[in-house]
Amino acid sequence: MTEEKKKEKAGKPLDIKNATICEATAQMLRKAERDGVETAFHRAANMKACPIGADSACCKHCSMGPCRLNSKDPYGKVGVCGATIDTIQARNFARMVASGAAAHTDHGMSMLDLFREVVNGKIEDYKIKDPTKLQEVAKEIGIVTEGREIKDIALELYSELERTYTQVEGEIPFAKRVPAKTLETWRKQGVVPRGAMREIMELMHRTHMGVDQHYENITKQCSRTALADGWGGSMVATEISDILFGTPTPVKVEVDMGCLKEDHVNVIIHGHEPNLFESMIDSVNDPSLIQAAKDAGANGINLVGMCCSGAEMMSRHGVPHAGNFMSTEAVLITGAVDAMGVDVQCIKQGLAKVAECYNTRLFTTNPRCHIEGVEHIEFEEHSPRACTDAIVENAIVRFKNRKLPVEIPQFKTMGIHGFSHEYINYMLGGTFRSSYTPLNDNIINGRIRGVAGVVGCTNPRVKQDYVHVEMVKELIRNDVLVVQTGCSQVALAKAGLYTPEAAHLAGPGLAEVCETVGMPPVLGLGSCVDNSRILIACSEMVRTGGLGESLADLPVAGAAPEWMSEKAISIGHYFVASGVYTVFGVTFPIIEETKFHKHLFEGLEELGFGKWGFAKDPIEMAQLMIAHIDKKRKELGIDKARERVLMDMSDRRELDAA
Ligand code: NFS
Ligand code: SF4
């Protein structure tokens, strides 16, 4: 190839400075270019997003099309069947929700399968680790627990929770957790989920060519399906994982690529299912495997997590975390990763090529996710160690044969993670009077202005981590307490916000609360399915009193500033349907000024739900959320209290200065 051709093939150079604020990732991107390796960052720079697709102005639901409408003149044209822009956009949006909800609920169902087999004694590698939580969850959905054996309660809990998926009539079990007034709105609107399978099936049916052709009616089923994710599949996944593997409590963890150790066999688990990770923890602690690693010349085995299962394990067990979604290829460029095991969701196919370049052993483990050219070792729950031991053995061989130079970016940050709803309850109230009353009190008296959930992916269409970090900083500066999960939590952890000392970045009111309780101004709740913890925390705030009667009354807001996946859309929509104002960044897959857009951004709120919001700029995004929180404070009549508190604070600062 001539130099020119080579350059042409290499495509546009990547502007690394504007690709990420994660220094470790940037260092690896520079190395990638020296090594001639390509990543999703490079491909994004050379793949122009299709503008019609980005606006969701195309439909390929039948072979009379595909039909492309004009996003500049959305009502100028309809599809061959006559479908309008609103129908087309609503159907496309709905299918994103269906797919995202399917991902979470299928994951939750796997956890429930595992639970059943453990309770029935068919799987012995896992046990019920948190019987107290088992009893609490059972009680909440109306199961009698007094004087009963744990196994007995567990069996009944299993069959109750199975209804989350398979029930054809009625309401999913966790509907019992929804504040009464919110549930009333859902019932009035006909969106209480029956069972996830039914809702997803109906949504796929209704978005087929020639079925539901009213965007408002499509949105209804969209809400019902999304709620079957948030209050169904995702919530079951979180609760069952806590019951089996333990409910998180605060733990100190190191985050970023500096967690890798050059003189150790490095194993990374990346994906979403805690069972694979739990077994890997056993494998890396197995004395015979540790000995094998030492025999190969290593000082030990170093297990590190990535993405959501990483976030879950860092919260639950303090396993170090190497980085979020946009760093999964970059971490392999270190050359230090001896093996990476993946299960499901957010696994880039591009990993295969990068792993090959650095001789990293990459393994798929879940029957749902194979990658062409990648070795598959099936993870079998009845003998889970077979898979994870094999991955470690392969990692040891690779360590022994390391030939390429290793370059580990020396960045890592210590922080506190592992806040569950249960722990927040305990932390704020103390052992003997655990409750949300202190949180509500501090919101009512205005020290805390409100609560924001900031979650979701990273995306090469925006500067990695930048939008998350700037937005969260703006929120806490304005006394908004932030709760987080997934890749967003990891972004802020890398930026050093997960320490109690980060309280100095918070406004005076929030800082005071953080200092009193000894907590960081940002609380990490775990993986993306653990967004259900936010729903539970919000419900608890309503139940505790003083902040209105429904979730929609609360001074809270949500955001996914760097989202990319369909799962994120499902999450966003279940927050909206639950009553929360939810702001997304990057891009919104709908044309502004259309009726469907108006319905999502305004109409839903008038019906008693929350609503969608969109902005690209992190500060603007935060300001939208703060304005909403202030609006809710005013409606609750607690806006005056806050003015007083702020005066008190500045008065006091003046005194301090004097
Ligand atoms: Ni959730 Fe996005 Fe993936 Fe987790 Fe990360 S990208 S929607 S945060 S790892 S699911
Ligand atoms: Fe076109 Fe209608 Fe077919 Fe969609 S369903 S591809 S709009 S004809």
XYZ file of C-alpha atoms and ligand atoms in Angstrom:
676
model
C 0.000 0.000 0.000
C 1.280 3.488 -0.731
C 1.653 5.885 2.201
C -1.282 7.851 0.834
C -3.552 4.826 0.654
C -2.509 3.847 4.162
C -3.430 7.279 5.443
C -6.729 7.149 3.643
C -7.463 3.779 5.168
C -6.462 4.986 8.613
C -9.120 7.686 8.227
C -9.436 10.892 10.162
C -6.947 11.194 13.012
C -8.478 11.054 16.448
C -8.336 14.228 18.504
C -7.425 12.483 21.748
C -7.537 15.651 23.859
C -11.190 16.040 23.002
C -12.049 12.355 23.145
C -11.749 11.813 26.876
C -10.849 13.414 30.178
C -9.791 10.008 31.519
C -6.009 10.329 31.524
C -5.437 6.590 31.618
C -7.651 6.095 28.572
C -5.964 8.982 26.736
C -2.542 7.477 27.438
C -3.723 4.154 26.025
C -5.229 5.828 22.955
C -1.828 7.372 22.249
C -0.259 3.952 22.637
C -2.913 2.459 20.348
C -1.882 4.871 17.624
C 1.789 3.974 18.055
C 0.849 0.306 17.929
C -1.464 0.737 14.922
C -4.501 -0.427 16.886
C -8.013 0.884 16.356
C -10.683 1.521 19.017
C -14.318 2.648 19.121
C -13.011 6.202 19.561
C -11.261 5.955 16.186
C -14.255 4.374 14.517
C -16.599 7.032 15.897
C -14.370 9.731 14.425
C -14.731 8.058 11.032
C -18.360 7.019 11.179
C -20.680 9.891 10.539
C -23.898 9.175 12.390
C -26.819 8.925 9.943
C -28.806 12.145 10.448
C -32.146 10.604 9.504
C -31.579 7.688 11.850
C -30.417 9.995 14.622
C -33.757 11.775 14.427
C -35.633 8.492 14.165
C -37.205 9.716 10.950
C -36.903 6.375 9.164
C -38.907 3.165 9.389
C -37.970 -0.291 8.227
C -40.779 -2.216 9.815
C -41.903 -3.632 6.468
C -40.648 -4.192 2.937
C -42.812 -1.533 1.349
C -40.087 0.665 2.818
C -37.659 1.399 4.294
C -39.250 4.833 4.401
C -37.245 7.953 5.126
C -39.027 11.115 6.123
C -37.459 14.522 6.043
C -36.312 15.634 9.495
C -36.252 19.269 8.347
C -39.876 19.044 7.242
C -41.269 16.188 9.346
C -44.898 16.642 8.344
C -44.102 17.094 4.646
C -44.228 13.381 3.923
C -45.544 10.071 5.292
C -44.398 6.466 4.843
C -45.715 4.229 2.044
C -48.366 2.823 4.437
C -49.231 6.361 5.468
C -47.447 6.259 8.825
C -46.775 9.768 10.098
C -43.588 11.023 11.663
C -45.176 10.675 15.121
C -46.098 7.038 14.551
C -42.659 6.243 13.150
C -40.789 7.957 15.973
C -43.020 6.511 18.678
C -42.617 3.002 17.273
C -38.842 3.322 17.050
C -38.650 4.730 20.547
C -40.923 1.984 21.852
C -38.720 -0.700 20.338
C -35.709 0.767 22.092
C -37.632 0.499 25.343
C -38.675 -3.072 24.515
C -35.102 -4.112 23.823
C -33.642 -2.342 26.843
C -36.337 -3.709 29.139
C -35.774 -7.199 27.696
C -32.065 -6.967 28.524
C -32.687 -6.024 32.148
C -35.560 -8.428 32.701
C -33.754 -11.362 31.082
C -30.812 -10.623 33.369
C -33.189 -10.480 36.347
C -34.787 -13.738 35.315
C -31.373 -15.436 35.241
C -30.808 -14.267 38.803
C -34.194 -15.670 39.760
C -33.394 -19.017 38.069
C -30.204 -19.142 40.054
C -32.084 -18.327 43.275
C -34.553 -21.153 42.657
C -31.797 -23.682 42.095
C -29.924 -22.509 45.195
C -33.055 -22.714 47.351
C -33.831 -26.176 45.994
C -30.331 -27.286 46.893
C -29.409 -28.010 43.274
C -26.597 -25.439 43.246
C -24.186 -25.569 46.150
C -21.611 -22.998 45.135
C -23.880 -20.141 46.176
C -25.889 -19.641 49.389
C -28.393 -17.179 50.773
C -25.996 -14.644 52.237
C -28.488 -12.102 53.487
C -31.473 -13.845 55.146
C -32.539 -10.550 56.773
C -33.000 -8.956 53.382
C -34.847 -12.051 52.196
C -37.332 -11.613 55.033
C -37.682 -7.875 54.483
C -38.385 -8.235 50.774
C -40.810 -11.091 51.409
C -42.711 -9.087 54.031
C -42.986 -6.100 51.736
C -44.848 -8.086 49.124
C -47.184 -9.652 51.639
C -45.502 -12.974 52.439
C -45.873 -14.141 56.037
C -42.428 -14.580 57.592
C -43.178 -15.033 61.310
C -42.104 -18.408 62.613
C -41.175 -19.785 59.200
C -38.005 -21.465 57.972
C -35.816 -19.417 55.641
C -36.118 -22.060 52.931
C -39.879 -21.955 53.156
C -39.990 -18.177 52.814
C -37.470 -18.337 49.981
C -39.598 -20.795 48.022
C -42.655 -18.613 48.342
C -40.646 -15.518 47.462
C -39.427 -17.289 44.342
C -42.884 -18.187 43.117
C -44.190 -14.702 43.877
C -41.350 -12.987 42.037
C -41.684 -15.306 39.065
C -44.947 -13.474 38.410
C -42.838 -10.409 37.563
C -42.140 -12.155 34.274
C -44.829 -14.706 33.543
C -48.019 -13.229 34.913
C -50.691 -12.587 32.285
C -53.254 -10.712 34.408
C -52.947 -8.487 37.468
C -50.096 -6.368 38.821
C -46.421 -7.295 39.271
C -45.473 -8.033 42.909
C -43.307 -4.945 43.455
C -46.247 -2.710 42.549
C -46.864 -3.071 46.305
C -43.815 -0.881 46.899
C -45.088 1.993 44.782
C -46.431 4.994 46.763
C -50.238 4.883 46.752
C -50.789 8.068 44.810
C -48.298 7.101 42.104
C -49.950 3.706 41.782
C -53.300 5.433 41.483
C -51.988 7.444 38.524
C -50.679 4.269 36.902
C -53.996 2.497 37.363
C -55.913 5.454 35.987
C -53.649 5.516 32.941
C -53.716 1.734 32.551
C -49.953 1.281 32.781
C -49.454 -0.983 35.807
C -47.342 -3.835 34.405
C -48.836 -7.325 34.389
C -45.742 -9.407 33.627
C -42.637 -8.380 31.698
C -42.988 -11.068 29.034
C -46.519 -9.970 28.295
C -45.659 -6.265 28.192
C -42.656 -6.703 25.915
C -44.632 -9.013 23.636
C -47.518 -6.581 23.409
C -45.178 -3.691 22.719
C -43.506 -5.618 19.876
C -46.940 -6.481 18.519
C -48.217 -2.953 18.696
C -45.170 -1.547 16.918
C -45.527 -3.995 14.032
C -46.609 -2.531 10.699
C -50.258 -1.621 10.701
C -51.106 -1.988 14.385
C -50.869 0.880 16.878
C -50.784 4.134 14.956
C -51.419 6.678 17.657
C -48.279 7.964 19.355
C -50.107 8.548 22.641
C -51.371 4.992 22.785
C -47.943 3.613 21.848
C -46.417 5.691 24.644
C -48.799 4.067 27.119
C -47.541 0.591 26.342
C -44.039 1.991 26.314
C -44.540 3.170 29.899
C -46.060 -0.115 30.970
C -43.105 -2.026 29.524
C -40.507 0.313 31.002
C -42.165 0.024 34.426
C -41.953 -3.765 34.081
C -38.209 -3.194 33.853
C -37.673 -0.691 36.677
C -40.129 -2.114 39.216
C -39.852 -5.613 37.750
C -36.834 -7.143 36.082
C -34.231 -4.689 37.352
C -35.620 -4.629 40.875
C -35.753 -8.425 41.044
C -32.143 -8.565 39.804
C -30.983 -6.199 42.549
C -32.956 -7.798 45.379
C -32.059 -11.374 44.490
C -28.382 -10.449 44.026
C -28.386 -8.835 47.477
C -30.068 -11.881 49.018
C -27.610 -14.299 47.396
C -24.401 -12.297 47.479
C -24.927 -9.761 50.265
C -26.349 -6.237 50.520
C -23.648 -3.613 49.917
C -22.286 -1.511 52.749
C -19.674 1.213 52.334
C -16.268 -0.036 51.330
C -13.041 1.647 50.215
C -12.125 0.804 46.620
C -9.493 1.805 44.098
C -10.685 2.781 40.655
C -8.843 3.309 37.343
C -6.281 1.459 35.260
C -3.580 1.862 37.888
C -5.330 -1.088 39.613
C -3.574 -3.431 37.205
C -0.329 -4.889 38.534
C 2.561 -5.590 36.207
C 3.963 -8.385 38.396
C 0.605 -10.136 38.837
C -1.579 -12.259 36.619
C -4.296 -9.735 35.750
C -7.823 -10.985 35.181
C -10.690 -8.681 34.208
C -14.386 -9.503 34.357
C -16.553 -7.216 32.263
C -20.295 -7.432 31.814
C -23.396 -7.507 33.952
C -23.994 -10.749 35.810
C -22.757 -11.002 39.392
C -22.694 -14.830 39.454
C -19.766 -15.059 37.015
C -17.885 -12.501 39.051
C -18.672 -14.177 42.387
C -17.204 -17.444 41.139
C -14.195 -15.645 39.747
C -13.534 -14.237 43.222
C -13.411 -17.837 44.482
C -11.124 -18.893 41.639
C -8.555 -16.146 42.156
C -8.458 -16.995 45.868
C -7.973 -20.704 45.278
C -4.596 -21.672 46.825
C -3.733 -24.073 44.005
C -4.339 -21.416 41.332
C -2.377 -18.849 43.337
C 0.458 -21.366 43.559
C 0.255 -21.964 39.805
C 0.519 -18.212 39.252
C 3.580 -18.065 41.494
C 5.124 -21.001 39.718
C 4.720 -19.029 36.515
C 6.714 -16.193 38.051
C 3.897 -13.902 39.165
C 3.459 -12.402 42.616
C -0.187 -13.360 42.659
C -3.480 -13.040 40.821
C -5.089 -9.630 40.526
C -8.824 -9.518 39.828
C -10.285 -6.284 38.501
C -13.782 -5.355 37.330
C -15.129 -3.240 34.481
C -18.480 -1.736 33.522
C -21.579 -2.753 35.437
C -20.689 -6.104 36.981
C -17.480 -4.362 38.011
C -19.514 -1.571 39.599
C -21.648 -4.138 41.386
C -18.629 -6.032 42.724
C -16.844 -2.885 43.791
C -19.946 -1.908 45.767
C -20.526 -5.329 47.234
C -17.002 -6.646 47.818
C -14.560 -3.807 47.228
C -13.059 -5.370 44.085
C -10.970 -2.698 42.275
C -12.452 -1.246 39.078
C -10.438 -0.485 35.934
C -12.829 1.789 34.080
C -16.137 2.292 32.331
C -17.617 1.403 28.951
C -15.368 3.556 26.776
C -12.236 2.199 28.483
C -12.792 -1.509 27.849
C -10.696 -1.585 24.680
C -8.182 0.884 26.088
C -7.448 -1.308 29.090
C -6.317 -4.145 26.822
C -3.799 -1.799 25.185
C -1.844 -1.837 28.469
C -0.704 -5.319 27.479
C -1.071 -6.145 31.168
C -4.399 -7.939 30.956
C -3.778 -11.663 30.823
C -7.406 -12.662 30.474
C -10.745 -10.939 30.158
C -13.985 -12.811 30.742
C -17.194 -11.258 29.489
C -20.839 -12.251 29.908
C -23.633 -10.067 28.499
C -24.380 -6.436 27.569
C -22.104 -3.560 26.549
C -19.441 -5.976 25.280
C -17.947 -4.350 22.179
C -17.221 -6.756 19.343
C -14.133 -4.600 18.803
C -12.606 -6.158 21.927
C -11.834 -9.294 19.913
C -9.435 -7.486 17.591
C -7.708 -5.511 20.332
C -7.309 -8.620 22.490
C -5.734 -10.401 19.532
C -3.234 -7.568 19.019
C -1.999 -7.867 22.614
C -2.352 -11.633 23.040
C -4.893 -11.109 25.798
C -7.041 -14.182 26.261
C -10.626 -13.059 25.741
C -13.468 -15.419 26.673
C -17.192 -15.245 26.227
C -19.046 -17.203 28.914
C -22.784 -16.746 28.470
C -24.881 -18.772 25.995
C -26.529 -15.492 24.955
C -23.292 -13.848 23.906
C -20.754 -15.435 21.601
C -18.343 -13.363 19.507
C -17.032 -14.603 16.201
C -13.385 -15.583 16.579
C -13.489 -15.505 20.396
C -13.163 -18.663 22.470
C -16.291 -19.556 24.409
C -16.163 -21.265 27.800
C -19.691 -21.648 28.953
C -20.408 -20.595 32.507
C -22.563 -23.321 33.972
C -24.199 -22.379 37.263
C -24.269 -25.953 38.518
C -20.474 -26.102 38.345
C -19.481 -22.446 38.004
C -15.838 -22.907 38.929
C -15.156 -24.955 35.787
C -15.437 -21.801 33.688
C -13.735 -19.323 35.983
C -10.867 -21.683 36.864
C -10.257 -22.258 33.149
C -10.086 -18.508 32.532
C -7.529 -18.129 35.336
C -5.471 -21.064 34.039
C -5.379 -19.471 30.590
C -4.412 -16.148 32.145
C -1.479 -17.796 33.920
C -0.213 -19.300 30.678
C -0.489 -15.935 28.975
C 1.405 -14.271 31.856
C 4.208 -16.762 31.489
C 4.440 -16.059 27.769
C 4.159 -12.255 27.963
C 6.410 -10.909 25.232
C 5.090 -7.452 24.485
C 6.066 -4.556 26.735
C 3.514 -3.689 29.402
C 2.466 -0.087 29.990
C 0.078 0.521 32.868
C -1.124 4.116 33.240
C -0.349 5.077 36.807
C -3.680 6.540 37.743
C -5.927 5.313 40.502
C -8.246 6.946 42.964
C -9.462 5.671 46.313
C -13.099 6.241 47.140
C -16.021 4.950 49.192
C -18.646 2.933 47.341
C -21.414 0.536 48.289
C -24.391 2.600 49.381
C -27.582 0.563 49.268
C -31.003 1.894 50.124
C -30.746 -0.112 53.362
C -27.449 1.503 54.259
C -28.610 5.035 53.522
C -31.479 4.354 55.891
C -29.096 3.187 58.576
C -26.406 5.808 57.959
C -28.783 8.720 58.267
C -30.799 7.448 61.164
C -28.289 5.455 63.184
C -28.618 1.852 64.355
C -31.612 2.273 66.628
C -33.723 4.633 64.616
C -32.809 3.870 61.039
C -35.030 5.961 58.808
C -35.180 8.498 56.038
C -36.445 11.197 58.410
C -33.064 12.983 58.627
C -32.815 13.086 54.816
C -36.328 14.439 54.460
C -35.697 16.936 57.279
C -32.564 18.210 55.594
C -34.454 18.582 52.330
C -37.331 20.352 54.040
C -35.019 22.713 55.935
C -33.159 23.347 52.687
C -29.656 22.190 53.542
C -30.135 19.640 50.804
C -31.941 21.193 47.870
C -32.978 17.889 46.333
C -31.676 14.574 45.067
C -30.427 13.757 41.571
C -29.764 10.330 40.074
C -26.955 10.552 37.534
C -26.382 7.279 35.728
C -25.657 5.562 32.436
C -23.075 4.939 29.789
C -20.136 6.731 28.254
C -20.256 7.407 24.520
C -17.525 8.292 22.011
C -19.806 10.941 20.486
C -18.967 13.125 23.490
C -15.810 13.639 25.543
C -15.667 10.590 27.823
C -16.522 11.305 31.481
C -16.530 15.066 30.934
C -20.299 15.529 30.825
C -20.805 13.272 33.865
C -18.166 15.025 35.934
C -19.018 18.641 35.102
C -22.708 18.061 35.553
C -22.362 16.332 38.915
C -20.019 19.043 40.161
C -22.586 21.682 39.233
C -25.318 19.735 41.026
C -23.463 19.300 44.301
C -22.229 22.897 44.174
C -25.928 23.753 44.276
C -26.609 21.522 47.288
C -28.135 18.694 45.287
C -27.221 15.275 46.722
C -26.238 12.953 43.864
C -26.796 9.189 43.724
C -25.168 7.175 40.958
C -24.728 3.817 39.295
C -22.731 2.163 36.525
C -20.374 3.952 34.203
C -21.331 7.341 35.600
C -20.324 6.271 39.103
C -16.957 5.125 37.742
C -16.443 8.427 35.904
C -16.931 10.392 39.133
C -14.848 7.941 41.126
C -11.928 8.483 38.749
C -12.406 12.223 39.196
C -12.027 11.784 42.966
C -15.536 12.667 44.094
C -16.119 9.524 46.134
C -14.344 10.710 49.248
C -15.832 12.514 52.246
C -13.231 15.224 51.522
C -14.975 15.921 48.207
C -17.620 17.588 50.375
C -15.654 20.819 49.956
C -16.909 20.851 46.337
C -20.481 20.873 47.612
C -22.572 23.900 48.463
C -22.609 24.924 52.154
C -25.808 23.072 53.055
C -24.902 19.746 51.469
C -21.325 20.047 52.730
C -22.602 20.436 56.267
C -24.739 17.292 56.019
C -21.845 15.333 54.455
C -19.495 16.425 57.205
C -21.951 15.539 59.953
C -22.660 12.080 58.555
C -19.159 11.521 57.148
C -20.364 10.686 53.654
C -19.231 11.804 50.205
C -21.506 14.249 48.338
C -22.039 11.534 45.687
C -23.328 8.107 46.669
C -22.595 5.073 44.466
C -25.323 2.440 44.408
C -23.792 -0.135 42.045
C -24.698 -1.320 38.546
C -27.364 -0.176 36.103
C -29.985 -2.646 37.365
C -29.352 -1.097 40.787
C -31.099 2.014 39.544
C -34.004 0.208 41.161
C -32.378 1.212 44.481
C -33.072 4.826 43.499
C -36.758 4.012 42.950
C -36.919 2.378 46.367
C -35.121 5.294 48.023
C -37.540 7.759 46.397
C -40.527 5.693 47.555
C -39.101 5.728 51.058
C -38.817 9.513 50.896
C -42.519 9.742 50.022
C -43.464 7.287 52.779
C -41.421 9.170 55.379
C -43.545 12.230 54.757
C -43.296 15.960 54.264
C -42.332 15.815 50.588
C -45.661 15.180 48.937
C -47.702 12.088 48.252
C -46.429 10.777 44.955
C -43.012 10.281 43.379
C -43.869 13.113 41.006
C -44.086 15.503 43.986
C -40.475 14.943 45.113
C -37.720 17.522 44.527
C -35.682 15.011 42.544
C -34.435 14.596 38.962
C -32.517 12.049 36.910
C -29.975 12.129 34.090
C -27.954 9.967 31.720
C -25.587 12.568 30.273
C -23.505 10.265 28.024
C -26.029 7.526 27.242
C -25.688 5.201 24.264
C -27.699 1.997 24.815
C -31.323 0.986 24.440
C -31.186 -0.037 28.075
C -30.565 3.592 28.954
C -33.739 4.591 27.114
C -35.696 1.980 29.032
C -34.257 3.264 32.311
C -34.993 6.853 31.346
C -38.547 5.962 30.486
C -39.238 4.037 33.685
C -38.016 7.015 35.678
C -40.257 9.301 33.644
C -43.239 6.948 34.031
C -42.522 6.755 37.762
C -42.801 10.546 38.046
C -39.217 11.773 37.678
C -37.958 14.531 35.404
C -35.172 12.848 33.418
C -32.625 14.661 31.277
C -30.532 12.947 28.611
C -27.465 14.240 26.809
C -25.559 13.398 23.577
C -28.583 13.282 21.293
C -32.297 12.568 21.598
C -33.729 10.186 19.011
C -36.724 12.351 18.137
C -37.329 15.504 16.113
C -38.143 18.566 18.178
C -41.444 20.320 17.569
C -43.226 17.095 16.650
C -46.328 15.966 18.546
C -44.577 12.893 19.942
C -41.716 15.046 21.192
C -44.171 17.352 22.910
C -45.909 14.385 24.464
C -42.694 13.062 26.032
C -41.353 16.464 27.072
C -44.614 18.032 28.339
C -47.705 15.884 27.897
C -46.695 13.073 30.236
C -46.239 15.485 33.124
C -49.781 16.770 32.684
C -51.001 13.181 33.072
C -49.251 12.852 36.445
C -46.034 11.204 35.226
C -42.581 12.754 35.065
C -41.215 14.071 31.785
C -38.195 13.897 29.487
C -35.613 16.633 29.083
C -32.605 17.073 26.856
C -29.466 19.205 26.764
C -25.928 18.653 25.554
C -24.061 21.000 27.815
C -23.391 19.623 31.313
C -24.055 22.904 33.103
C -27.247 23.482 31.171
C -28.330 19.935 31.985
C -27.674 20.474 35.683
C -29.508 23.802 35.597
C -32.572 22.172 34.031
C -32.599 19.663 36.877
C -32.083 22.322 39.530
C -34.894 24.438 38.083
C -37.179 21.411 38.271
C -36.134 20.694 41.856
C -36.844 24.324 42.776
C -40.234 24.134 41.082
C -41.090 21.081 43.186
C -39.836 22.793 46.355
C -42.118 25.704 45.618
C -45.111 23.441 45.034
C -44.354 21.752 48.358
C -44.101 25.139 50.054
C -40.549 24.532 51.256
C -38.812 27.067 49.037
C -38.814 29.656 51.819
C -36.942 27.391 54.224
C -34.080 27.155 51.799
C -33.704 30.896 51.434
C -33.352 31.113 55.209
C -30.753 28.397 55.364
C -28.627 29.984 52.696
C -28.757 33.273 54.563
C -27.742 31.496 57.744
C -24.825 29.909 55.991
C -23.489 33.095 54.486
C -24.046 34.937 57.723
C -22.021 32.313 59.431
C -19.270 32.481 56.869
C -19.078 36.223 57.409
C -18.765 35.589 61.119
C -16.035 33.030 60.482
C -14.159 35.506 58.336
C -14.421 38.262 60.918
Ni -25.804 1.078 32.004
Fe -24.768 1.811 29.598
Fe -23.295 -0.578 30.021
Fe -23.634 -0.411 32.518
Fe -22.077 1.179 31.351
S -22.688 1.419 29.290
S -26.967 1.722 30.226
S -23.688 1.762 32.880
S -21.836 -0.914 31.460
S -25.246 -0.914 31.265
Fe -42.755 2.411 5.439
Fe -45.022 1.988 6.787
Fe -43.491 -0.077 6.093
Fe -42.658 1.619 7.943
S -44.430 0.285 8.101
S -41.460 0.794 6.261
S -43.508 3.561 7.211
S -44.542 1.350 4.708
